[in-house]
XYZ file of C-alpha atoms in Angstrom:
781
model
C 82.826 27.182 -51.764
C 83.904 24.035 -53.640
C 81.776 25.042 -56.518
C 83.446 28.518 -56.348
C 86.845 26.928 -56.837
C 85.419 24.921 -59.726
C 83.968 27.730 -61.492
C 87.047 29.890 -60.830
C 89.146 27.326 -62.674
C 86.623 27.057 -65.409
C 86.568 30.885 -65.837
C 90.293 30.836 -66.031
C 90.361 28.455 -68.881
C 87.671 30.148 -70.821
C 88.868 33.685 -70.345
C 92.661 33.360 -70.776
C 93.593 33.697 -74.227
C 95.963 30.786 -73.892
C 94.781 27.642 -71.894
C 97.300 25.163 -70.900
C 96.632 21.528 -71.884
C 97.402 19.723 -68.683
C 98.561 16.617 -70.084
C 101.046 17.844 -72.858
C 101.957 20.896 -70.988
C 101.197 22.957 -74.137
C 99.217 26.178 -74.583
C 96.591 26.188 -77.302
C 95.733 29.160 -79.062
C 92.586 29.507 -81.028
C 92.987 30.469 -84.623
C 92.266 34.112 -85.072
C 91.347 36.021 -88.347
C 92.646 39.224 -86.789
C 96.148 40.302 -87.837
C 96.722 42.260 -84.719
C 99.888 41.341 -82.674
C 100.007 40.375 -79.375
C 102.772 39.754 -76.900
C 103.334 36.250 -75.902
C 105.702 34.563 -73.346
C 107.229 31.145 -74.493
C 108.373 28.699 -72.073
C 111.062 26.596 -73.747
C 112.740 23.277 -72.628
C 116.388 24.491 -72.596
C 117.543 20.718 -73.252
C 116.073 20.960 -76.671
C 118.583 23.359 -78.137
C 120.575 21.719 -80.867
C 124.341 21.922 -80.087
C 125.103 23.684 -83.361
C 123.772 26.889 -81.613
C 126.045 28.676 -79.206
C 123.422 30.140 -77.270
C 119.461 29.885 -76.979
C 119.295 33.573 -78.451
C 120.938 32.135 -81.554
C 118.566 29.232 -81.611
C 115.425 31.449 -81.242
C 116.526 33.831 -83.982
C 117.125 30.951 -86.533
C 114.863 29.595 -89.179
C 115.399 26.239 -87.418
C 113.217 27.516 -84.465
C 111.268 30.242 -86.039
C 110.357 28.202 -89.198
C 109.831 29.966 -92.513
C 109.055 33.575 -92.605
C 110.423 36.634 -90.806
C 112.702 36.021 -87.831
C 111.042 36.153 -84.618
C 110.958 39.723 -83.297
C 112.248 38.841 -79.756
C 111.684 41.235 -76.953
C 113.315 39.394 -73.919
C 115.446 36.295 -73.936
C 115.271 34.521 -70.344
C 117.765 31.988 -69.128
C 118.031 32.353 -65.360
C 114.888 31.854 -63.423
C 112.946 31.021 -66.680
C 114.186 29.540 -69.999
C 112.581 30.902 -73.083
C 111.595 34.263 -74.649
C 108.891 36.739 -75.263
C 107.813 38.187 -78.762
C 105.251 40.201 -80.399
C 103.372 37.988 -82.797
C 100.124 37.558 -84.577
C 97.962 34.961 -82.941
C 98.364 32.374 -85.749
C 102.017 32.415 -85.712
C 102.058 32.119 -81.941
C 99.760 29.023 -82.302
C 102.404 27.491 -84.793
C 105.214 27.963 -82.426
C 103.219 26.423 -79.569
C 103.470 23.181 -81.595
C 107.177 23.234 -81.644
C 108.654 20.291 -79.990
C 110.854 22.407 -77.638
C 108.061 24.660 -76.474
C 106.382 23.644 -73.142
C 103.855 26.627 -72.773
C 102.761 29.601 -74.215
C 100.918 32.423 -72.558
C 99.941 36.007 -73.417
C 101.339 38.985 -71.801
C 99.107 40.392 -68.877
C 98.758 43.621 -67.511
C 99.757 44.149 -63.695
C 99.299 46.804 -61.220
C 101.277 48.178 -58.173
C 99.985 47.411 -54.648
C 99.901 50.610 -53.334
C 110.167 56.226 -40.263
C 108.540 54.852 -37.280
C 107.756 51.461 -38.514
C 111.270 49.929 -37.921
C 110.935 50.574 -34.321
C 107.535 49.006 -34.401
C 109.001 45.832 -35.553
C 111.194 45.482 -32.598
C 114.351 47.309 -33.914
C 116.117 49.777 -31.672
C 118.862 52.230 -32.579
C 122.368 51.165 -31.570
C 121.179 47.727 -30.464
C 121.218 44.229 -32.085
C 120.431 44.198 -35.695
C 120.508 48.084 -35.756
C 123.779 48.630 -34.197
C 126.756 50.315 -35.542
C 128.073 47.126 -37.009
C 127.767 46.323 -40.709
C 124.918 43.967 -40.363
C 123.190 43.701 -43.701
C 125.998 45.316 -45.741
C 126.791 42.013 -47.319
C 123.257 41.490 -48.511
C 121.795 42.732 -51.774
C 118.135 43.658 -52.148
C 116.629 43.718 -55.624
C 113.533 45.808 -55.924
C 111.359 45.231 -58.816
C 109.174 48.361 -59.214
C 109.019 51.809 -60.909
C 112.752 52.572 -60.681
C 114.344 54.839 -58.071
C 115.488 58.421 -57.676
C 119.224 57.884 -57.045
C 120.273 61.305 -55.713
C 117.883 60.882 -52.548
C 119.887 60.982 -49.339
C 118.100 57.594 -48.441
C 120.544 55.855 -50.910
C 123.696 57.714 -49.786
C 126.736 55.392 -49.656
C 128.557 57.438 -46.872
C 130.645 55.159 -44.601
C 129.706 51.990 -46.536
C 132.344 49.574 -47.457
C 133.135 48.212 -50.818
C 130.295 46.496 -52.869
C 130.097 42.720 -52.508
C 132.644 41.261 -54.736
C 129.919 38.513 -56.013
C 127.870 41.370 -57.492
C 127.571 41.004 -61.339
C 125.050 43.565 -62.101
C 125.101 47.084 -63.872
C 124.147 50.629 -63.568
C 122.524 51.254 -67.029
C 122.302 54.786 -68.492
C 119.409 56.555 -69.971
C 117.665 59.765 -69.860
C 118.372 61.488 -66.650
C 120.352 58.570 -65.397
C 124.196 58.539 -65.980
C 126.083 55.698 -64.485
C 127.742 57.703 -61.962
C 124.570 58.067 -60.081
C 125.108 54.388 -58.757
C 127.409 54.166 -55.756
C 128.066 51.613 -52.951
C 124.539 51.890 -51.568
C 122.503 51.957 -55.024
C 124.865 49.467 -56.512
C 122.694 48.660 -59.706
C 119.715 49.864 -61.756
C 118.116 48.608 -64.726
C 114.914 49.081 -66.773
C 112.678 46.851 -68.767
C 110.355 48.360 -71.320
C 110.138 45.924 -74.191
C 106.927 44.398 -73.175
C 105.395 47.780 -72.215
C 106.558 49.098 -75.619
C 104.879 46.213 -77.474
C 101.543 46.627 -75.592
C 101.276 50.376 -76.816
C 103.938 52.245 -74.773
C 106.447 52.652 -77.718
C 105.205 56.563 -77.775
C 106.347 57.212 -74.277
C 105.705 60.706 -73.074
C 109.139 61.975 -72.297
C 107.775 64.898 -69.949
C 106.374 62.543 -67.497
C 108.341 59.351 -67.727
C 112.070 58.561 -68.012
C 113.096 55.709 -70.424
C 115.659 54.686 -67.765
C 115.650 53.594 -64.166
C 114.925 56.952 -62.986
C 111.633 56.772 -61.104
C 108.887 59.097 -62.348
C 106.190 57.582 -60.320
C 107.625 57.513 -56.604
C 106.531 53.949 -55.603
C 109.741 52.256 -56.395
C 111.829 54.949 -54.545
C 109.247 54.561 -51.520
C 109.598 50.801 -51.459
C 113.283 50.594 -51.811
C 113.839 53.058 -49.086
C 111.358 51.318 -46.800
C 113.266 48.041 -47.264
C 117.005 49.382 -47.031
C 117.178 53.385 -46.833
C 119.849 54.889 -44.970
C 119.316 57.081 -41.891
C 117.894 60.535 -43.186
C 117.730 63.069 -40.344
C 114.939 65.875 -40.206
C 112.663 63.841 -42.473
C 108.983 64.641 -42.768
C 106.190 64.899 -45.342
C 105.328 68.816 -44.974
C 105.914 68.411 -41.326
C 103.946 65.164 -40.865
C 105.733 62.259 -39.215
C 108.924 64.422 -38.569
C 112.062 62.601 -37.284
C 114.675 60.277 -38.674
C 113.704 58.123 -41.729
C 115.339 54.986 -42.331
C 114.787 51.530 -43.728
C 114.455 48.270 -42.078
C 118.115 47.213 -43.218
C 119.775 50.585 -43.532
C 123.149 49.013 -44.595
C 122.045 46.616 -47.154
C 122.839 47.235 -50.800
C 119.902 48.068 -53.107
C 119.598 47.271 -56.944
C 116.631 48.813 -58.675
C 114.790 46.930 -61.482
C 112.306 49.065 -63.305
C 109.513 47.000 -64.567
C 106.494 49.276 -64.000
C 105.768 52.441 -65.901
C 104.051 55.559 -64.775
C 100.392 55.389 -65.902
C 100.948 52.145 -67.535
C 101.490 49.558 -65.006
C 103.446 46.475 -65.390
C 103.548 43.737 -68.004
C 104.531 40.142 -67.425
C 107.196 39.913 -69.966
C 108.943 42.771 -68.297
C 108.483 41.353 -64.826
C 109.832 38.052 -65.809
C 112.956 39.851 -67.492
C 113.421 41.738 -63.929
C 113.428 38.391 -62.110
C 115.768 36.807 -64.626
C 118.306 39.586 -64.607
C 118.241 40.272 -60.719
C 119.031 36.696 -60.147
C 121.731 36.659 -62.590
C 123.220 39.788 -61.115
C 123.534 38.178 -57.635
C 120.820 39.740 -55.508
C 119.886 37.908 -52.159
C 116.363 39.265 -51.597
C 113.712 40.234 -54.168
C 110.863 42.784 -53.222
C 108.049 42.796 -55.665
C 105.050 44.770 -54.934
C 103.001 43.776 -57.931
C 99.778 41.612 -58.238
C 97.060 40.686 -60.832
C 95.421 43.577 -62.523
C 92.313 41.943 -63.274
C 91.217 40.304 -59.867
C 91.659 36.848 -60.985
C 94.658 34.665 -59.801
C 96.151 32.461 -62.597
C 97.349 29.103 -62.056
C 100.824 28.902 -60.909
C 101.846 27.640 -64.415
C 100.264 30.587 -66.138
C 101.689 33.295 -63.645
C 105.005 34.740 -64.523
C 105.464 36.250 -60.916
C 105.108 32.537 -59.450
C 107.190 31.123 -62.213
C 110.003 33.920 -61.892
C 109.806 33.619 -58.157
C 110.380 29.901 -58.290
C 113.380 30.283 -60.157
C 114.677 32.801 -57.691
C 113.909 30.803 -54.703
C 115.381 27.682 -56.136
C 118.613 29.563 -56.401
C 118.598 30.599 -52.735
C 116.874 34.152 -53.276
C 114.247 35.197 -50.779
C 111.165 36.805 -52.400
C 108.830 39.061 -50.511
C 105.525 39.954 -52.215
C 102.491 42.068 -51.371
C 99.036 40.476 -50.530
C 97.020 43.218 -52.455
C 94.739 45.769 -51.462
C 91.188 44.160 -52.086
C 90.493 43.268 -48.596
C 88.483 42.886 -46.409
C 86.775 40.634 -48.767
C 87.496 36.914 -48.314
C 89.692 35.277 -51.051
C 91.231 38.845 -52.031
C 94.762 37.674 -51.108
C 97.121 37.703 -54.232
C 100.632 36.260 -54.924
C 99.694 32.810 -53.714
C 102.454 30.593 -54.465
C 103.873 28.880 -51.327
C 107.584 29.483 -52.261
C 106.671 33.377 -52.058
C 106.416 35.123 -48.790
C 103.217 37.101 -48.892
C 102.686 40.079 -46.619
C 99.535 41.839 -45.507
C 99.182 45.159 -44.156
C 98.879 46.475 -40.491
C 98.707 49.838 -38.812
C 101.536 51.370 -36.492
C 101.088 53.492 -33.515
C 101.230 56.645 -35.216
C 98.369 58.671 -36.999
C 97.427 61.956 -38.500
C 94.012 62.947 -36.884
C 91.624 65.452 -38.378
C 88.499 66.442 -36.717
C 85.264 67.404 -38.630
C 82.974 69.699 -36.416
C 79.411 70.078 -37.310
C 77.170 72.812 -36.984
C 75.226 71.015 -34.242
C 78.299 70.710 -32.138
C 79.204 67.022 -32.875
C 82.713 66.280 -33.646
C 83.703 63.324 -35.988
C 87.161 61.664 -36.061
C 88.982 61.622 -39.372
C 92.581 61.519 -40.755
C 94.398 63.735 -43.182
C 97.853 64.673 -44.418
C 96.803 68.190 -45.707
C 99.545 70.694 -45.183
C 98.142 73.966 -46.773
C 96.360 76.749 -45.480
C 93.649 75.609 -42.814
C 90.228 76.939 -42.485
C 89.996 80.280 -40.345
C 89.538 79.261 -36.640
C 85.836 79.211 -35.563
C 84.418 79.729 -39.338
C 81.862 77.276 -40.392
C 81.167 76.615 -44.013
C 78.252 75.145 -45.732
C 78.327 71.352 -46.079
C 76.831 69.575 -49.025
C 76.515 66.024 -50.417
C 76.266 66.088 -54.186
C 75.144 62.342 -54.198
C 71.713 63.412 -52.566
C 70.583 64.811 -55.933
C 73.313 64.381 -58.337
C 73.390 60.349 -58.807
C 76.177 57.985 -58.481
C 79.100 59.717 -60.201
C 78.176 62.940 -58.383
C 78.283 60.942 -54.935
C 81.679 59.592 -56.000
C 82.900 63.088 -57.189
C 83.966 61.782 -60.438
C 85.317 64.028 -63.301
C 82.818 66.346 -64.868
C 80.125 65.194 -62.408
C 79.820 68.330 -60.071
C 77.863 71.508 -60.444
C 80.056 74.232 -59.654
C 76.797 76.436 -58.947
C 75.777 74.153 -56.089
C 79.459 73.558 -54.746
C 81.219 76.898 -54.743
C 82.610 77.890 -51.190
C 81.365 74.655 -49.607
C 82.646 71.585 -48.071
C 81.741 68.677 -50.153
C 81.046 65.170 -48.912
C 82.571 62.449 -51.432
C 82.075 58.727 -51.410
C 85.064 56.782 -51.571
C 85.645 54.521 -54.612
C 85.884 54.108 -58.464
C 88.547 56.895 -58.722
C 91.777 57.813 -56.692
C 90.862 59.485 -53.328
C 93.285 62.531 -54.039
C 91.686 62.746 -57.433
C 88.334 63.451 -55.885
C 89.684 66.578 -54.126
C 90.988 67.822 -57.519
C 87.435 67.486 -59.050
C 86.032 69.287 -56.002
C 88.604 72.046 -56.236
C 87.995 72.651 -59.867
C 84.226 72.862 -59.041
C 84.814 75.747 -56.657
C 84.515 73.520 -53.459
C 86.193 74.909 -50.397
C 86.930 71.384 -48.919
C 86.024 67.839 -48.910
C 85.069 65.009 -46.651
C 85.947 61.628 -48.067
C 83.527 59.114 -46.671
C 84.144 55.365 -46.574
C 81.512 53.005 -47.814
C 80.531 49.660 -46.179
C 83.325 47.968 -48.218
C 86.091 49.956 -46.588
C 84.181 50.330 -43.214
C 86.423 52.029 -40.702
C 89.736 51.618 -42.454
C 91.384 55.111 -42.882
C 94.554 56.116 -44.485
C 96.000 59.691 -44.668
C 96.257 61.540 -48.079
C 98.220 64.725 -49.049
C 95.207 66.416 -50.334
C 95.293 69.440 -52.657
C 92.594 71.283 -50.661
C 91.451 71.105 -46.943
C 90.331 67.557 -46.746
C 90.013 64.424 -44.611
C 88.645 60.798 -44.531
C 86.236 59.429 -42.467
C 85.022 55.835 -41.612
C 81.648 54.441 -42.777
C 79.786 55.248 -39.611
C 80.900 58.803 -39.437
C 80.104 59.089 -43.206
C 76.541 57.899 -42.657
C 76.278 60.398 -39.785
C 77.440 63.201 -41.965
C 74.975 62.391 -44.644
C 72.119 62.094 -42.130
C 73.050 65.487 -40.924
C 72.914 67.052 -44.222
C 69.578 65.562 -44.931
C 68.003 66.661 -41.671
C 69.426 70.180 -41.045
C 68.182 73.284 -42.680
C 71.357 74.757 -43.234
C 74.289 72.230 -42.623
C 77.647 73.523 -41.829
C 80.979 72.222 -40.841
C 84.553 72.832 -40.554
C 87.946 70.641 -40.508
C 90.565 71.027 -37.704
C 94.044 69.256 -38.637
C 95.732 67.764 -35.682
C 99.227 67.027 -37.035
C 101.077 63.828 -35.989
C 100.272 61.843 -32.820
C 102.199 58.743 -31.659
C 101.760 56.153 -29.055
C 98.179 55.293 -30.482
C 96.402 52.243 -29.040
C 95.674 49.643 -30.302
C 98.313 48.822 -32.655
C 98.901 46.957 -34.708
C 95.629 46.633 -36.320
C 94.908 44.511 -39.563
C 94.231 47.208 -42.151
C 90.812 47.029 -43.625
C 92.248 46.932 -47.233
C 94.812 44.303 -46.667
C 94.207 41.133 -48.760
C 92.551 38.142 -47.055
C 92.420 34.416 -47.228
C 91.642 31.685 -47.859
C 94.017 31.005 -50.833
C 91.925 31.030 -53.827
C 94.249 28.552 -55.765
C 95.192 26.236 -53.136
C 93.523 26.678 -49.706
C 95.885 24.187 -48.207
C 98.272 27.015 -48.078
C 97.449 29.717 -45.654
C 97.888 33.326 -47.205
C 98.753 35.732 -46.307
C 101.890 34.668 -44.451
C 102.085 37.463 -41.893
C 101.372 41.204 -41.853
C 103.837 44.064 -41.372
C 103.510 47.903 -41.259
C 101.670 49.183 -44.243
C 99.456 52.106 -43.392
C 100.776 55.766 -43.379
C 104.464 54.799 -44.008
C 106.910 57.707 -44.364
C 109.569 56.905 -46.927
C 111.888 58.438 -49.747
C 109.859 60.081 -52.779
C 110.992 60.985 -56.265
C 111.255 64.694 -57.430
C 109.319 64.138 -60.551
C 105.836 64.298 -59.100
C 103.991 65.714 -56.130
C 102.795 63.702 -53.037
C 99.534 62.933 -54.565
C 101.176 61.202 -57.526
C 98.867 63.269 -59.785
C 100.378 65.173 -62.941
C 98.558 68.247 -61.916
C 100.254 68.304 -58.358
C 103.088 70.612 -58.710
C 104.151 70.367 -55.231
C 107.389 68.832 -54.178
C 108.311 66.703 -51.062
C 111.573 64.859 -50.108
C 109.540 62.176 -48.330
C 105.986 60.910 -48.702
C 103.399 59.003 -46.740
C 101.805 56.045 -48.386
C 99.464 53.114 -47.413
C 99.157 49.701 -48.969
C 100.578 46.192 -48.979
C 103.225 47.661 -51.394
C 104.336 49.317 -47.874
C 104.334 46.162 -45.862
C 106.145 43.933 -48.375
C 109.530 45.882 -48.264
C 109.389 45.746 -44.369
C 109.653 42.027 -44.888
C 112.257 42.365 -47.453
C 114.475 44.544 -45.209
C 113.875 42.111 -42.291
C 114.745 39.212 -44.555
C 118.133 41.127 -45.607
C 119.043 41.333 -41.832
C 118.200 37.690 -41.174
C 120.264 36.482 -44.286
C 123.145 38.737 -42.955
C 122.876 36.988 -39.483
C 122.288 33.406 -40.791
C 123.847 33.214 -44.295
C 123.222 29.433 -44.583
C 119.489 29.778 -44.093
C 117.314 28.962 -47.076
C 114.362 31.369 -48.062
C 112.059 29.004 -46.438
C 113.987 28.966 -43.196
C 113.978 32.800 -43.296
C 110.287 32.874 -43.787
C 109.682 30.261 -41.124
C 111.800 32.413 -38.634
C 109.471 35.290 -39.268
C 106.179 33.391 -39.035
C 106.819 31.199 -36.114
C 107.719 34.188 -34.033
C 105.109 36.598 -35.180
C 103.133 38.657 -32.673
C 99.547 38.026 -32.022
C 98.927 40.832 -29.468
C 98.840 44.537 -29.922
C 100.399 47.346 -27.628
C 97.682 46.734 -25.114
C 98.734 43.137 -24.847
C 95.260 42.288 -26.452
C 94.643 40.161 -29.396
C 95.252 42.021 -32.695
C 92.016 43.291 -34.184
C 90.666 43.710 -37.547
C 89.988 47.152 -38.519
C 87.134 46.409 -40.893
C 85.107 44.773 -37.987
C 86.770 46.052 -34.823
C 86.783 42.248 -33.636
C 89.670 39.921 -33.148
C 91.634 38.985 -36.425
C 92.030 35.447 -37.495
C 94.700 33.539 -39.331
C 92.783 34.152 -42.600
C 93.375 37.952 -42.053
C 96.894 38.064 -40.688
C 98.435 34.739 -41.527
C 100.868 33.880 -38.590
C 100.708 37.312 -37.225
C 102.710 40.479 -36.997
C 106.324 40.597 -37.852
C 108.539 40.672 -34.726
C 112.104 40.860 -36.066
C 113.863 40.829 -32.693
C 112.400 37.384 -32.023
C 112.882 36.066 -35.688
C 116.740 36.404 -35.128
C 116.549 33.412 -32.727
C 113.428 31.139 -33.605
C 114.632 27.996 -32.267
C 113.097 25.747 -34.743
C 112.384 26.278 -38.390
C 110.276 24.510 -40.954
C 112.477 24.266 -44.133
C 111.534 23.414 -47.655
C 113.448 22.698 -50.987
C 112.713 21.888 -54.588
C 111.604 18.331 -53.893
C 109.075 19.464 -51.415
C 107.537 22.152 -53.827
C 107.441 19.488 -56.621
C 105.587 17.074 -54.412
C 103.157 20.016 -53.788
C 102.502 20.641 -57.334
C 102.075 17.050 -58.041
C 99.408 17.061 -55.210
C 97.508 19.850 -57.174
C 97.265 17.278 -60.099
C 99.862 19.053 -62.334
C 101.499 16.659 -64.871
C 105.372 16.469 -65.326
C 105.569 18.887 -68.143
C 103.304 21.377 -66.608
C 105.386 21.274 -63.454
C 108.486 21.790 -65.463
C 107.142 25.055 -66.773
C 107.374 26.176 -63.156
C 110.554 24.455 -61.968
C 112.756 24.459 -65.046
C 113.605 20.986 -64.569
C 112.205 17.520 -65.476
C 109.851 16.254 -62.724
C 108.010 13.029 -61.918
C 105.203 12.427 -59.576
C 104.780 9.369 -57.285
C 102.248 6.883 -58.110
C 100.326 7.714 -54.993
C 99.177 11.221 -55.185
C 100.719 13.372 -52.257
C 98.411 15.625 -50.033
C 98.801 19.240 -50.609
C 98.465 20.112 -46.914
C 101.514 17.993 -46.061
C 103.909 20.575 -47.572
C 106.296 21.497 -44.778
C 104.757 24.972 -44.273
C 105.067 26.883 -40.999
C 101.340 27.376 -40.963
C 98.736 24.516 -41.165
C 95.654 25.092 -43.453
C 93.092 22.228 -43.831
C 89.971 21.978 -46.292
C 86.836 20.141 -45.193
C 84.164 19.324 -47.804
C 80.988 20.307 -46.140
C 80.011 19.502 -42.313
C 76.841 17.830 -42.602
C 76.784 14.351 -41.305
C 79.278 14.602 -38.456
C 83.003 15.392 -37.894
C 85.714 15.472 -40.291
C 89.360 14.674 -39.584
C 92.551 15.224 -41.355
C 96.221 14.488 -40.321
C 99.137 16.477 -41.651
C 102.855 15.840 -40.944
C 105.505 18.475 -40.483
C 109.171 18.361 -39.845
C 111.176 20.950 -37.910
C 114.962 21.699 -37.834
C 116.675 22.933 -34.668
C 118.746 25.909 -35.432
C 118.928 27.108 -31.691
C 122.177 27.672 -30.100
C 121.772 24.717 -27.989
C 122.243 21.333 -29.919
C 120.647 19.382 -26.925
C 117.059 20.594 -26.727
C 113.617 19.317 -25.817
C 110.330 21.069 -26.976
C 106.742 20.468 -25.735
C 103.753 20.869 -27.606
C 100.770 23.339 -26.678
C 97.552 23.764 -28.536
C 95.211 26.591 -28.289
C 91.806 26.446 -30.083
C 89.487 29.591 -30.664
C 85.952 28.998 -31.153
C 84.004 25.776 -31.032
C 83.918 22.919 -33.302
C 87.648 22.073 -33.438
C 89.955 19.554 -31.750
C 93.741 19.140 -32.343
C 95.968 16.444 -31.352
C 99.686 16.281 -31.804
C 101.944 13.180 -31.876
C 104.370 13.063 -30.262
C 103.736 15.846 -27.633
C 107.584 16.041 -27.143
C 110.385 16.492 -29.504
C 114.054 15.930 -28.444
C 117.157 17.180 -30.260
C 120.651 16.334 -30.169
C 123.975 17.392 -31.995
C 123.327 14.247 -34.138
C 119.498 14.500 -34.433
C 118.659 18.085 -35.595
C 115.401 17.291 -37.384
C 112.235 15.868 -35.825
C 108.849 14.935 -37.412
C 105.511 15.009 -35.880
C 101.781 14.637 -36.939
C 98.733 16.923 -36.111
C 95.295 15.503 -36.372
C 92.537 18.189 -36.800
C 88.914 17.203 -36.240
C 86.272 19.728 -37.227
C 82.610 19.551 -36.787
C 79.662 21.869 -37.362
C 78.969 22.664 -33.791
C 78.530 26.351 -33.051
C 79.026 27.300 -36.789
C 76.191 28.112 -39.022
C 76.605 28.205 -42.905
C 77.906 31.716 -42.868
C 79.229 31.535 -39.156
C 82.625 31.974 -37.927
C 85.080 29.291 -38.489
C 87.247 28.205 -35.452
C 91.040 28.290 -35.648
C 93.969 27.470 -33.469
C 97.546 27.621 -32.809
C 100.220 24.944 -32.102
C 103.276 26.091 -30.023
C 106.414 24.120 -29.625
C 108.385 25.418 -26.473
C 111.763 24.579 -24.747
C 111.301 27.190 -22.140
C 113.011 29.700 -24.085
C 111.681 29.731 -27.495
C 108.058 29.642 -28.518
C 107.568 28.246 -32.250
C 103.948 28.967 -33.040
C 101.977 27.754 -36.060
C 98.505 29.046 -36.938
C 95.924 26.254 -37.743
C 93.222 27.418 -40.084
C 90.189 25.708 -41.465
C 88.479 26.361 -44.862
C 84.942 24.840 -45.293
C 83.918 24.141 -48.691
C 80.528 22.847 -50.164
C 80.690 20.149 -52.422
C 79.817 21.030 -56.113
C 76.444 19.742 -57.372
C-alpha cells in the first residue's frame, strides 16, 4: 500500500494542471499555446498589499498587481477564510501572475459533485425531553448549508414561535428570480447564491426553465439537507404515503442560512464553494454543513483542496464544519473530505424500511425495497420476466438509454443491473421501451445494500444474491414470470444501525494517521423537505410533486451531525469545533438495536473503525462526554509540518505564517479522538509505535478519576496505556497519556483482516472511548 500512496501523490502532481512547488509554495503552470480561458484560484499573502490601496479588491484590480494589459476579470474576492481571488484567464497569464511576489499558490477550478422523520429519535432524541424539549435549545445557533439552495416557502422553514434573529447575524437575503427578500424569516435568516465560477465554466447560458439564478432550489438536495439539520416540526408529513408521521430536523429551533454553491445538472465548482465558505463565516454562522466531494475520484492534497482550505479558515474562527464521507464504498480508501479539522460523516441505516416482494413463477419470494407509489400490479397476476443483458450486451443489461428493444420488452417486467446511470433513470428507459415494471439488481460492488427510490413505474431494488437468483431463474425457466408486491412502511427493523454499503471507507488516502470517517449517522431512506421545482426522482421528465422526499447518501448523514453540533454548541457555547467533534466521537455507539456489534451491510459481518470511525452518533450521550480531545491552530500546524509541508505551503491552508520545528513531529500525535497507526510491512517481527494524547475534563465534577480499559478485536495487536489512571482537580483540568501499540503478522495474511481495538477511559459514570486502527503498507520497491 505504500507504493499506492506514492503513486497517488505522483498521479496528483502529473494530472493536476497546477502543481504546487513544495519549497516555494507556488504553483507552476505549463505554458500553453491554447488561448482558451480557464478559471483559476489565486492564494495571496494578505500582508503583501501596498498600503496605498484601501482594500485587496482595489489592489487586485490595479496595474500594480495585474501588470500590463487588461484588468483582471475577477470572479470572487476572498477575505475571510481565504485571502485571494478567482479569475477566468488564459493559462499563460495565470502563469505570469503565479510569479507575483504576493501570490502563494494558484490552482485550477475543479468540478465537484453532491453526495447524495424518524432518524432524530434514532439518534437518542425524544420529543419534549432534554435537547428536544420545549425550551429554545439551538435557537441561538446558526447553521450555514452549502448546497443547491432552498425552497423557502416549505413549512419546514416556518418561523412560528421563534424569537428574534441572533443580533450577531451579519448576513443577507439576496434577491433573484423567484426569490424576493420577503421569503427569509426568523428561521431561514439568510440566503445567497454563488454562480460566477459556474458561469465561467460554461454555465452563463443557464436554462431559466429548470434552474433559478437565485438561492431558490431547483434540485431539491439543498432543501432536503437543510431541513434534515434544522427543519421545524411538520405534521402529517410523508412521501406519497411512505414514512408518514412528523418530520423534523435534528435541531428544529436552530436558524438556517442557505448558500447556493451547486447548480442543477452542473454540480459545483471550487471557486464558488470557496466563496460560500468565505461569506458564511463573515455572515456569522456557527455551523457549516457541506455535502460535496471530489468529482474525479482523486483526493487532492490539502493545499490544493479549496474545501479543506475553506473549512480550515472556518474552524480556525470557531465554526464547526460537518462534511460527507462520499458514496463510493464499500471499496477501501473511498472516504473523501479527509482533513482532520473537518468532521467527516459516513452513512448508516435506521430501523425503518420500505419492503417490496418479488414473487417468481416457481413460487419463490425475493426481498427488495421500493418507494413506488403508483398503481400496483393486479393481485395474483404474473407477468413475463426478462433480462435484456442475456442477449443485448452490457448497455442493455444496464438499461442505458436507447439500449432496449421494445419488441422484446413490451408488457414485461425487466431486470436491470445497477450502475453507470441513475437508478430511477433506468426505470424511465424501461417505461419508454414499453416495459410494465423493473427489478433493479445490485452487482457485487453494491452487494446487499439497498435504498428506496420513487420509481416512475412499478419497480423495486434487490441485492446481489437475489439478483443472481433472478437471472438464474430467467435462464432456466421456459416461461419465466414474476410480480412485485409493495409493502409500504415498516418500522422497528432489526438490526439497525448498519453501515450502508455505499458509505465511504477508510483508510485515509492522504494521511492514514488520521482515521476517517470520524463517525456514522443516519443516511439511508431519510425523509425530509423537498423542492416544488422537480419530482421525487429529480429527473426533469418527472412531473410529480411531493412536499417531502426520501433520499439516501452520506449527504443525508452529514446534516444529522450538523444539527447535532448545533444542539451541542447551544448547550456548550465555549466548546471549540474539535471539542464538539470529540464529544460525538467518544460517546458513539458500537452496538445495534439487538445490542450486538454494528454490522457492515456489504458483508453482513461486524463493521470496523475503517468502516464507521468511532461508531454511530448518539447525541444524548454526547451532551455529557466527561472528557474531550481538544485541538487548535498550533496542533494543526504541527500536523501539517509532520506531513512534510513547508512553511509557505502551510500558509496556503492556515492563512498565517508558519514555522516547523527542527525535529519533524509525528502525524499520529495529533490530539485526535481516534488513534490510527501506520506500519510498514510486517515481515521480520513486531512493530511498535507510541502516541500521546491529552484529554480535558468537561464533566460536572472537577474532582474525577478515570481508569483505562483496552479491548482488542482480532489477533496480532497489543496495546499498553501509561499511566493507567488519570486524576483531575479544579486546578488540573488536562492530563496526558501515552499509548504503545505493537502489531505483528500473527493471524493475518497479506490480504487478511487487520486487528483493531478500543481504549476507554471511565470514571464510573462516563465512558470516553477511542478506536484504535492499524493500516499496514508494503514498502515501495
